[in-house]
Short mmCIF file of C-alpha atoms in Angstrom, two decimals:
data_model
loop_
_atom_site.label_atom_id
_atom_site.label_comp_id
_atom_site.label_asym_id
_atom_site.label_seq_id
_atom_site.Cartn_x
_atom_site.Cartn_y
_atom_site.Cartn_z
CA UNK A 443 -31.51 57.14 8.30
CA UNK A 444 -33.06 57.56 5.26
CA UNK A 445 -32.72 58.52 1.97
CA UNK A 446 -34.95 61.36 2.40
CA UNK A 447 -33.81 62.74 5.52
CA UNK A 448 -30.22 62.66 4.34
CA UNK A 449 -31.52 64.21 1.50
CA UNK A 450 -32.27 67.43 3.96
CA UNK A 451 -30.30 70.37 2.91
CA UNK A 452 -30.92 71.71 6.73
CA UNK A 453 -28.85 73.20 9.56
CA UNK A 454 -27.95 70.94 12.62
CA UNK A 455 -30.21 72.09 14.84
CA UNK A 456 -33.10 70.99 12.37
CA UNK A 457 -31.81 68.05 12.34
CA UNK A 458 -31.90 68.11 16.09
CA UNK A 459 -35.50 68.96 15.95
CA UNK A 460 -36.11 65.83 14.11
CA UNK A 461 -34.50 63.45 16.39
CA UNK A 462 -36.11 64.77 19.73
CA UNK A 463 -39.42 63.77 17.87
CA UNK A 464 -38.65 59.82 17.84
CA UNK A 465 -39.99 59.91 21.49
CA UNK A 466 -43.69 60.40 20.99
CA UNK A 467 -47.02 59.90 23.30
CA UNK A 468 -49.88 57.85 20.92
CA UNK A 469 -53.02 56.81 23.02
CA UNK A 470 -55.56 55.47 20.12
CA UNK A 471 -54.33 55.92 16.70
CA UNK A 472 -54.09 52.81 15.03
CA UNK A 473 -52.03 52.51 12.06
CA UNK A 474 -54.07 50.77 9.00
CA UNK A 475 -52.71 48.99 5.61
CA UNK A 476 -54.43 49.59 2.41
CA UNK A 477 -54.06 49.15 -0.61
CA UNK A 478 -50.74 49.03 -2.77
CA UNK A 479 -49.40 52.52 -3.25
CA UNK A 480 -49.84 52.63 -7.18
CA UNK A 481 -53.62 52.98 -6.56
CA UNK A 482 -53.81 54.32 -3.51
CA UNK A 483 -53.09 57.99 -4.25
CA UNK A 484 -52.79 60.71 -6.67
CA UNK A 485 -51.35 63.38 -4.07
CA UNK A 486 -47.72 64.29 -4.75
CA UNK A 487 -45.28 62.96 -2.19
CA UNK A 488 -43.50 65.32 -0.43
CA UNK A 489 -40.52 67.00 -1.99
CA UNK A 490 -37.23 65.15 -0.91
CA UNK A 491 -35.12 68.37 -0.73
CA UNK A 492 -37.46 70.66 1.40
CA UNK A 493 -39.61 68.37 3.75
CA UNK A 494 -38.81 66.87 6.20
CA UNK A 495 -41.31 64.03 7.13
CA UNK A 496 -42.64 63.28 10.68
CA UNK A 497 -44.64 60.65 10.16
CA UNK A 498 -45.41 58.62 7.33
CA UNK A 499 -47.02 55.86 8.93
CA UNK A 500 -44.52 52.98 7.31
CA UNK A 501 -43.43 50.13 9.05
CA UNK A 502 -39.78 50.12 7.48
CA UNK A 503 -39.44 53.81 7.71
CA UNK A 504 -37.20 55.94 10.35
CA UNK A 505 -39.69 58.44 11.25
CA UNK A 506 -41.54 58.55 14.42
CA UNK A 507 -43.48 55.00 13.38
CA UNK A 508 -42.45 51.74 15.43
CA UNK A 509 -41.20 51.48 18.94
CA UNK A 510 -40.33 54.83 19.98
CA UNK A 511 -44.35 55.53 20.12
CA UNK A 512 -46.23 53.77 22.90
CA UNK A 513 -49.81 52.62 23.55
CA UNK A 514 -51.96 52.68 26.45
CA UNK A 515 -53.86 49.71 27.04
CA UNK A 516 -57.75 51.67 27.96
CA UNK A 517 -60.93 51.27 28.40
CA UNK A 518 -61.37 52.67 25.07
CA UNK A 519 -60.36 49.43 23.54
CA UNK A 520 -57.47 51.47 21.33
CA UNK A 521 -54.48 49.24 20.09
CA UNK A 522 -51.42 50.43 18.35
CA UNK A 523 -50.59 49.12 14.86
CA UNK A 524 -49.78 48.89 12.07
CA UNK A 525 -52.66 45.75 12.11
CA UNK A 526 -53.23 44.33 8.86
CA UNK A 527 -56.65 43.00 9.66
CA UNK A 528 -58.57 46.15 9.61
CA UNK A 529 -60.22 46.63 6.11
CA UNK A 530 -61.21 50.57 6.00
CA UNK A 531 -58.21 50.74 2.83
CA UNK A 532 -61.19 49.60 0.70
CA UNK A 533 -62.91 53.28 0.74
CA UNK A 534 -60.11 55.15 1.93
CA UNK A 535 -58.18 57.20 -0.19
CA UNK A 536 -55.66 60.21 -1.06
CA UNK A 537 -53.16 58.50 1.82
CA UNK A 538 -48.54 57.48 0.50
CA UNK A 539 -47.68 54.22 0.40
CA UNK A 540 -49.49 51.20 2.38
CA UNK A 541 -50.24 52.78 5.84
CA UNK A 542 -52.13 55.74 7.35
CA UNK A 543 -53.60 56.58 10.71
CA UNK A 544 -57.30 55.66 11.18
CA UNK A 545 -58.69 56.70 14.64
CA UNK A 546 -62.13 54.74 14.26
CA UNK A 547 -61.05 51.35 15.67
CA UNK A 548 -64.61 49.34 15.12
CA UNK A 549 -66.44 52.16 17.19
CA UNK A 550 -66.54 56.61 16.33
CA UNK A 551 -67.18 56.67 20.28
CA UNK A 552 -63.32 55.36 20.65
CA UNK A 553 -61.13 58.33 21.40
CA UNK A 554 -57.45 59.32 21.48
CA UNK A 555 -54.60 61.52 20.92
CA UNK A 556 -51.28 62.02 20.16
CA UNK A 557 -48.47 64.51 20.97
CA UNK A 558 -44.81 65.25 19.75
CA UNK A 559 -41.59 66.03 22.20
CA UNK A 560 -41.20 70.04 22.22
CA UNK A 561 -38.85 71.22 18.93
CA UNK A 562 -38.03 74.21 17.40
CA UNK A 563 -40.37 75.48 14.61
CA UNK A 564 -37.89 76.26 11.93
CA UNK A 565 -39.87 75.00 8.70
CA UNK A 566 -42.70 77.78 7.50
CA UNK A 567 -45.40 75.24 7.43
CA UNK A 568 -46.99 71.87 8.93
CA UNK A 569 -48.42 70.27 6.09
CA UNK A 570 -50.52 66.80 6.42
CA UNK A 571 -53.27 64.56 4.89
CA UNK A 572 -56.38 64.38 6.64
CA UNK A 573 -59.64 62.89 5.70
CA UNK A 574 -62.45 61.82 8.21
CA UNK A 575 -64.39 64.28 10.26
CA UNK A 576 -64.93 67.46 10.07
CA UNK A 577 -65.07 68.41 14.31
CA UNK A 578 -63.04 71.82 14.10
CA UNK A 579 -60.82 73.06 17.08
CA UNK A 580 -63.32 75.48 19.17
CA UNK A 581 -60.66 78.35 20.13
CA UNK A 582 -60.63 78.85 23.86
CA UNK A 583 -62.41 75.52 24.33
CA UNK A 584 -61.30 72.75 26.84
CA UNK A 585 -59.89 69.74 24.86
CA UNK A 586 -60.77 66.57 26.55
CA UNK A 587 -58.08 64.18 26.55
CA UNK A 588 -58.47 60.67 27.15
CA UNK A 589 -56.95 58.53 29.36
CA UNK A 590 -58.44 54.62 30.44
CA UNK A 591 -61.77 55.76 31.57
CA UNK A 592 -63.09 57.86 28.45
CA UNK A 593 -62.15 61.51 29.81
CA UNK A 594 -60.24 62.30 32.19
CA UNK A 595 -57.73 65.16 32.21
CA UNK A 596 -57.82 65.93 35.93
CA UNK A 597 -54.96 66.50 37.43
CA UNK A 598 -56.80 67.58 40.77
CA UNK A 599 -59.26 65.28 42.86
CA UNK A 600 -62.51 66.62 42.26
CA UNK A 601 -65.29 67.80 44.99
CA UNK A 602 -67.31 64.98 43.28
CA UNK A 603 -66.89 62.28 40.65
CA UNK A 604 -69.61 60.09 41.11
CA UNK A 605 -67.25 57.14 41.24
CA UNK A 606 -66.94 54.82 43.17
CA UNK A 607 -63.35 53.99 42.39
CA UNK A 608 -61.73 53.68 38.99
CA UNK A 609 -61.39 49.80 38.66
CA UNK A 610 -64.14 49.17 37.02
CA UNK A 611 -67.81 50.53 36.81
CA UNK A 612 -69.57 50.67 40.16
CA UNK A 613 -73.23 51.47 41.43
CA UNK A 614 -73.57 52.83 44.49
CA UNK A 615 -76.07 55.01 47.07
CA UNK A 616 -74.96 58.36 45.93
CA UNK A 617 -75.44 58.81 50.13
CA UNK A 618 -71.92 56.76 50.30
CA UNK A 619 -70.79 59.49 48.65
CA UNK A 620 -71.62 62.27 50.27
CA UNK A 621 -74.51 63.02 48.11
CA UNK A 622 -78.37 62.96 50.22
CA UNK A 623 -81.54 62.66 48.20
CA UNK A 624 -85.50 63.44 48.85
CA UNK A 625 -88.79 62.61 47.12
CA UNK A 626 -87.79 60.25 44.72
CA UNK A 627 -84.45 60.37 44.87
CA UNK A 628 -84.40 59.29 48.60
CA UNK A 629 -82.05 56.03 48.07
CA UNK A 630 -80.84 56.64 44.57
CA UNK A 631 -77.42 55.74 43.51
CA UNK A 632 -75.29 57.04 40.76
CA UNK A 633 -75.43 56.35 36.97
CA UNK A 634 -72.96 54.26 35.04
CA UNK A 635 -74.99 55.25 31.49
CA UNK A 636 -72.35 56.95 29.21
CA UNK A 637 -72.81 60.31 28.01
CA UNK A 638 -70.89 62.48 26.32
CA UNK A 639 -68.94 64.55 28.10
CA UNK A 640 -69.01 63.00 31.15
CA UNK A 641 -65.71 62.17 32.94
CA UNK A 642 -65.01 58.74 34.15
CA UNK A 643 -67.75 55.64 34.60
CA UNK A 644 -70.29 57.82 36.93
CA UNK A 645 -72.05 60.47 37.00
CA UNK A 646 -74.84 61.92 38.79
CA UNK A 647 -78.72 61.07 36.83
CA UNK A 648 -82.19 62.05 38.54
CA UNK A 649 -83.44 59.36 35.03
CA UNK A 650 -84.03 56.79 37.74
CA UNK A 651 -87.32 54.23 38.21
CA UNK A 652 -89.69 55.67 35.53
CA UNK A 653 -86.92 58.31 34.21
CA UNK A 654 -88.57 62.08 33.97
CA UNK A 655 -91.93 61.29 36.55
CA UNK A 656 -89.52 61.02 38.97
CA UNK A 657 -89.05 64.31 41.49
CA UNK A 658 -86.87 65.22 44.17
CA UNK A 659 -83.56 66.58 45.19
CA UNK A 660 -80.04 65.49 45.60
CA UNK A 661 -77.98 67.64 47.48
CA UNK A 662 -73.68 67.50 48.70
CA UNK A 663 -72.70 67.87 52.11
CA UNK A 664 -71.78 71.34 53.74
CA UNK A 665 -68.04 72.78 52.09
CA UNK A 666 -66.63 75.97 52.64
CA UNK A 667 -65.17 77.84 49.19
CA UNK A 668 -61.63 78.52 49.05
CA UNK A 669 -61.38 78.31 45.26
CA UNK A 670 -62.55 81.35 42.87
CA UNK A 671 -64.14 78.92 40.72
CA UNK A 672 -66.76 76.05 40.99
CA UNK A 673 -66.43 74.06 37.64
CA UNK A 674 -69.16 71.35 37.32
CA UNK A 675 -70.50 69.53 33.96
CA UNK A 676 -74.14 69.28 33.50
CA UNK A 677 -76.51 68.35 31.16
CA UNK A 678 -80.30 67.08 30.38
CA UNK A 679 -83.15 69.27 30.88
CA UNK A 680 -83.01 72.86 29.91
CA UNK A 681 -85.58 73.62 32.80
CA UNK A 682 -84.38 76.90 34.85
CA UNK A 683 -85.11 77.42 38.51
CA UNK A 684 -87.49 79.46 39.27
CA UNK A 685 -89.91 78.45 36.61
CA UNK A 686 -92.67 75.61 36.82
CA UNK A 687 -91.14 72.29 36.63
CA UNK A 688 -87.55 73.20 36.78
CA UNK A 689 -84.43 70.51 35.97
CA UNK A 690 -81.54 73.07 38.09
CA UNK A 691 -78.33 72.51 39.63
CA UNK A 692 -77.64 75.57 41.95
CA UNK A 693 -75.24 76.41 44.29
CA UNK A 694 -76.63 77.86 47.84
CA UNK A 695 -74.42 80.15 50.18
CA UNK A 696 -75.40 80.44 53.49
CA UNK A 697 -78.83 78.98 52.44
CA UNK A 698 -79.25 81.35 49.81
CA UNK A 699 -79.11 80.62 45.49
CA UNK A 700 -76.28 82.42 44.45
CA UNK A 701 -75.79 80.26 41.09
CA UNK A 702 -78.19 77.67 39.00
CA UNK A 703 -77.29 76.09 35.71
CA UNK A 704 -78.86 73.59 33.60
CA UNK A 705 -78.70 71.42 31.10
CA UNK A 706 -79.77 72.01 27.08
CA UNK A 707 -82.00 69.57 26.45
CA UNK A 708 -79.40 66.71 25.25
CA UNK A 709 -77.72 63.59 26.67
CA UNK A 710 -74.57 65.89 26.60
CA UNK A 711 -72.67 67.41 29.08
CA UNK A 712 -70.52 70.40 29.03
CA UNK A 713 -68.78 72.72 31.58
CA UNK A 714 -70.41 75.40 33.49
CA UNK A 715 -68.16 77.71 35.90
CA UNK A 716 -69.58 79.52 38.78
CA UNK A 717 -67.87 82.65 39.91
CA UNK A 718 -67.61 82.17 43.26
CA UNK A 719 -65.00 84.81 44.43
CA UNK A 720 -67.34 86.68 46.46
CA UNK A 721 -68.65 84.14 48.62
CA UNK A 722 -64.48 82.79 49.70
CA UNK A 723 -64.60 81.52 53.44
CA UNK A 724 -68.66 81.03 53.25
CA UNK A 725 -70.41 77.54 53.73
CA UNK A 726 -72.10 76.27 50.47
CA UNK A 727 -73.87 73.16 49.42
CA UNK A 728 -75.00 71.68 45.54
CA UNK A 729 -78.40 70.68 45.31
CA UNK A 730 -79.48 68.75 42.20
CA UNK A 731 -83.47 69.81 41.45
CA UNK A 732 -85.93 67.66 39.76
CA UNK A 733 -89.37 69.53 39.59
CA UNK A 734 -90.38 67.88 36.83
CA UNK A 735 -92.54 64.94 36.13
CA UNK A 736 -92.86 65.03 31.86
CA UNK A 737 -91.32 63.29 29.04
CA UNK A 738 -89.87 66.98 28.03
CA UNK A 739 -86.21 66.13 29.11
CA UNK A 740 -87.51 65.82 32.59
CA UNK A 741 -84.47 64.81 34.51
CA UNK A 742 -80.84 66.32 34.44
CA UNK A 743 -77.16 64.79 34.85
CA UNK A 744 -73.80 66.25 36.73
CA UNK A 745 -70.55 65.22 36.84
CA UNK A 746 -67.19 66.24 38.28
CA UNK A 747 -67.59 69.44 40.32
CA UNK A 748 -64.24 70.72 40.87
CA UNK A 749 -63.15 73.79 43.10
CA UNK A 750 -60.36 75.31 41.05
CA UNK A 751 -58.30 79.05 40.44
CA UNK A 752 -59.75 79.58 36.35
CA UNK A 753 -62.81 78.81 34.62
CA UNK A 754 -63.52 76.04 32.69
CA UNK A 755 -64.27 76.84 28.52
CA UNK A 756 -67.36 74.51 27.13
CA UNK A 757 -65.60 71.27 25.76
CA UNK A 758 -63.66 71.89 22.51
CA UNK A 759 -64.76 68.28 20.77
CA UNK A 760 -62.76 67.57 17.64
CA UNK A 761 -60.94 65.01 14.93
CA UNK A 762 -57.92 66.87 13.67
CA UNK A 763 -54.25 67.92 13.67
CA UNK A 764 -53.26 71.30 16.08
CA UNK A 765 -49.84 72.76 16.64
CA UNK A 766 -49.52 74.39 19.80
CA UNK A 767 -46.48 76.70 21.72
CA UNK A 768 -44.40 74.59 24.28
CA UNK A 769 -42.31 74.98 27.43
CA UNK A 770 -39.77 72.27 28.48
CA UNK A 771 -40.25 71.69 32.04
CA UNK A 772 -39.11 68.43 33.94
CA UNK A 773 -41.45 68.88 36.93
CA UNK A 774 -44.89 68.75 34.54
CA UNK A 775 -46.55 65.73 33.32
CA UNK A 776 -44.56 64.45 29.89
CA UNK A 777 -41.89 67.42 30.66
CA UNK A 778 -43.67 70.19 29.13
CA UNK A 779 -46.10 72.55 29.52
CA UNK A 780 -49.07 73.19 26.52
CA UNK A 781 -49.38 76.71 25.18
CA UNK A 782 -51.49 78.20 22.87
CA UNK A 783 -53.11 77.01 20.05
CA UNK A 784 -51.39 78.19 16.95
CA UNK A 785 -53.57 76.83 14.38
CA UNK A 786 -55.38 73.67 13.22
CA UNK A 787 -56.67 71.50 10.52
CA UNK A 788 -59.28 69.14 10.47
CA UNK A 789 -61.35 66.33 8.27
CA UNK A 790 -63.55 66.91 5.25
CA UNK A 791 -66.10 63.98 6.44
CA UNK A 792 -65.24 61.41 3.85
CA UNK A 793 -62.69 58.59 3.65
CA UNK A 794 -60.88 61.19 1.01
CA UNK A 795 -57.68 62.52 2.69
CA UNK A 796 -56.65 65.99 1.54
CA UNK A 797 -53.50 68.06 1.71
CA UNK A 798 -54.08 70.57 4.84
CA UNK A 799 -52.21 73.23 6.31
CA UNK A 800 -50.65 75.19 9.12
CA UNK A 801 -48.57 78.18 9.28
CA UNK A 802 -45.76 77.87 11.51
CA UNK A 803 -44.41 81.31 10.25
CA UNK A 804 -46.56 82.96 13.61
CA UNK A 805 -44.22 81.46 15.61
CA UNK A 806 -40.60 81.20 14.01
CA UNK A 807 -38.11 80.18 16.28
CA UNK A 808 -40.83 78.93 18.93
CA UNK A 809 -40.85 75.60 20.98
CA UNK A 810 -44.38 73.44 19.32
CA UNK A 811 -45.40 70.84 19.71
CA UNK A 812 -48.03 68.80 17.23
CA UNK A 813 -50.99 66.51 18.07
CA UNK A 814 -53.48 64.89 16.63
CA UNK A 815 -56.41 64.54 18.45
CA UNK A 816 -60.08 62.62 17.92
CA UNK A 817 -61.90 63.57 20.78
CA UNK A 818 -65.61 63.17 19.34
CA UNK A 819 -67.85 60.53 20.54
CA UNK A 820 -70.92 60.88 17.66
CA UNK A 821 -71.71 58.97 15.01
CA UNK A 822 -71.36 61.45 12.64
CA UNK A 823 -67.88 60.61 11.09
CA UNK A 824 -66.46 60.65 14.63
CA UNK A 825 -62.84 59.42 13.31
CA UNK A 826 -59.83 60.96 11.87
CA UNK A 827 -57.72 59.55 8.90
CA UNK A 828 -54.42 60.78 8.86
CA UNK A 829 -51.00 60.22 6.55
CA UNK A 830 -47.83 62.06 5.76
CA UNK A 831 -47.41 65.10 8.63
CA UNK A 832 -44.53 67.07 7.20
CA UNK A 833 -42.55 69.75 7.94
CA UNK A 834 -41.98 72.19 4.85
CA UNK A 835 -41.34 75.57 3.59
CA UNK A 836 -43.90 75.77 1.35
CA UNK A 837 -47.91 75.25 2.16
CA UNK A 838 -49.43 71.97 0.76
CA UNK A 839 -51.65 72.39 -2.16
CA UNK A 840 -55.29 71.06 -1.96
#
C-alpha cells in the first residue's frame, strides 16, 4: 500500500470501501502519458491526511490502475493503457503526475464507460479533474452504454433490430426480416450507415436509390401487445402524418392509427414511447411512411422497437463523471443494481482539466457507485479528460 493510503486517518470499514474498488469495469478509457509532472500542473494534489484517492491514473500506484481493471476488445476500437504513443500531453493540462484518462482514442465518435464495485459513501465529497467536453448528464435521460457494437444496453431481444446478426455488418431485404415494403421501398433492405443513436450496425432508412424522391411504405408483420409500452428510436424527417408529404412512423390497432412519431429533422435518433396500455391483447402492426419526394429531410430512420413494462427517457448523451445509489445483488449483470443519479460533473470543452465536484453528503451512509462515462458521438469535443477521482471531506476548489 501506499504512503498515502496508510497515511488515512480512517475507520476500517473505509478502508474496506477502498479495497472492494480494486475490481473495476473500464470499456474505453485509455490511460495517456504527458508530460513530466513539474510542468504539467499547478492544481494542488490531494491532501495526504483526508483523501483518499481512487484513481490517479499511475502505473506504479496501488489504486484502481493496472490489472484489476479490464478492457473489452469492441468495435469501438477502445484499448486500455497506459500507451505511451498517444501525444494529446502536448495541449493537455491541469492533470498529477505523468498519466490521465483521455477518452478520445484517434476518433470523438469512440465511446465508453467505466463503473466502480458498490461501497459505502462515507467521505462528504467526490472530488476529480475533468477537462474535455462539456455534454452534461440530462436528469431522467436514458444513458447509452456501449458495448462491441456502438450502443447496446438491451438486456431484452427487441421486436426489431434491423440486424442481421451481430458478427459483423450485414445488408439484407428488410422482407427477411419480417419487415414488407411498397412503392419504392418494394425490395429495400436495411441500412448499415451510422447514426447517432442508433443501436447496433442496422437500422431501418427509407434514404435508398435517389435518397428523399423515393416514396413508399415499410410495414412489420401482425403482433399482438402484451407490453404497456412500445419503445422505438426514430429519426430524419420532422414530417407528421396527416399533413402533405409526411415522413411518420405510426402504430395501427386493429387497422386504425393509434400513435405516429417522427423524426426532427437530423441524422439523430432518439427514443419515442407509445402508451399502449389500452390496446393490451389487440393485433397491431408498424408501418414506416415516406410521402415525401423533396430534399427537405425527405426520408426517416427507425431502430430497435422494443415491447417493454416503462417508458423510455430521450437519450441522456454525455462526457463526464456521475455517482449514482447502488444495490448489491448477485443475480444482476456485474452484481448490482444502478440507482439514482446523485449528482454529476462534466468537461469545460478544452484540454484544461479543472477541479470538479460532487456532494456525497445526500446520501451518507449509502451504497454508490462512480462512473465515468463518454457517451457522445459529435465532433464537438466529444471526449473526456480525466485525472485524480478522490474521495474527501472537503469540496475541491476550482
Amino acid at each position: 500500500m501506499t504512503t498515502r493510503f496508510k497515511a488515512q486517518a480512517r475507520s476500517r470499514a473505509y478502508r474496506r470501501n477502498i479495497r472492494a474498488l480494486t475490481a473495476m469495469a473500464v470499456v474505453g478509457v485509455l490511460a495517456v502519458p504527458t508530460a513530466a509532472y513539474g510542468s504539467a500542473s499547478d492544481t494542488a494534489p490531494p491532501d495526504a491526511d483526508a483523501d483518499i484517492v481512487l484513481e490517479d491514473n499511475e502505473p506504479d500506484s496501488e489504486d484502481v490502475t493496472g490489472p484489476s481493471w479490464w478492457a473489452a476488445k469492441s468495435y469501438t476500437g477502445f484499448r486500455r493503457g497506459p500507451s505511451s504513443y498517444y501525444k494529446s500531453g502536448e495541449d493537455v493540462t491541469g492533470y498529477q503526475g505523468e498519466y490521465y484518462l483521455d477518452t478520445w482514442n484517434f476518433s470523438d465518435r469512440r465511446v465508453g464507460y467505466m463503473t466502480s464495485q458498490p461501497m459505502t459513501a462515507t467521505a462528504d465529497y467526490l472530488n476529480v479533474l475533468i477537462g474535455g467536453g462539456q455534454h452534461p448528464h440530462r436528469p431522467g435521460g436514458t444513458i447509452p452504454l456501449p458495448d462491441g457494437y456502438f450502443f447496446n444496453l438491451e438486456p431484452n431481444p427487441a421486436f426489431a433490430n434491423f440486424e442481421h446478426s451481430y458478427d459483423g455488418f450485414r445488408i439484407v431485404p428488410l422482407a427477411s426480416l419480417g419487415w414488407n415494403g411498397s412503392g419504392d421501398f418494394s425490395d429495400a433492405s436495411n441500412s448499415t450507415n451510422f447514426f447517432d443513436g442508433q443501436i447496433g450496425t442496422g437500422v431501418l432508412d427509407t434514404c435508398v436509390g435517389r435518397c428523399d424522391a423515393e416514396m413508399g411504405t415499410i410495414t412489420s408483420a401482425t403482433f399482438t401487445i402484451t407490453e404497456d409500452w412500445i419503445n422505438l428510436l426514430v429519426g430524419g424527417g420532422d414530417h407528421p402524418w396527416g399533413s402533405p408529404g409526411a415522413t411518420a412512423v405510426r402504430l395501427l390497432v386493429d387497422g386504425q392509427t393509434v400513435h405516429t412519431a417522427t423524426g426532427d429533422n437530423s441524422p439523430s435518433l432518439d427514443w419515442t414511447a407509445w402508451d399502449v396500455r389500452a390496446w393490451i391483447g389487440h393485433e397491431a402492426q408498424i408501418q414506416v411512411v415516406d410521402e415525401r419526394s423533396t430534399n427537405d429531410w425527405g426520408h426517416l430512420m427507425i431502430d430497435n422497437v422494443l415491447f417493454e413494462d416503462q417508458p423510455k427517457s430521450p437519450w441522456s448523451y454525455e462526457t463526464g463523471v456521475v455517482v449514482r445509489t447502488a444495490v448489491e445483488d448477485p443475480s444482476a449483470p456485474n452484481g448490482v443494481i444502478l440507482g439514482d443519479v446523485i449528482g454529476s460533473v462534466t468537461g469545460n470543452n478544452s484540454s484544461a482539466m479543472v477541479p470538479a465536484t460532487i456532494d456525497l453528503r445526500p446520501v451518507a451512509g449509502q451504497k454508490i457507485v462512480v462512473q465515468v462515462l463518454d457517451t457522445y458521438t459529435g465532433s464537438d469535443w466529444g471526449h473526456l479528460l480525466i485525472d485524480q477521482i478522490v474521495l474527501s471531506d472537503h469540496a475541491a476548489v476550482n
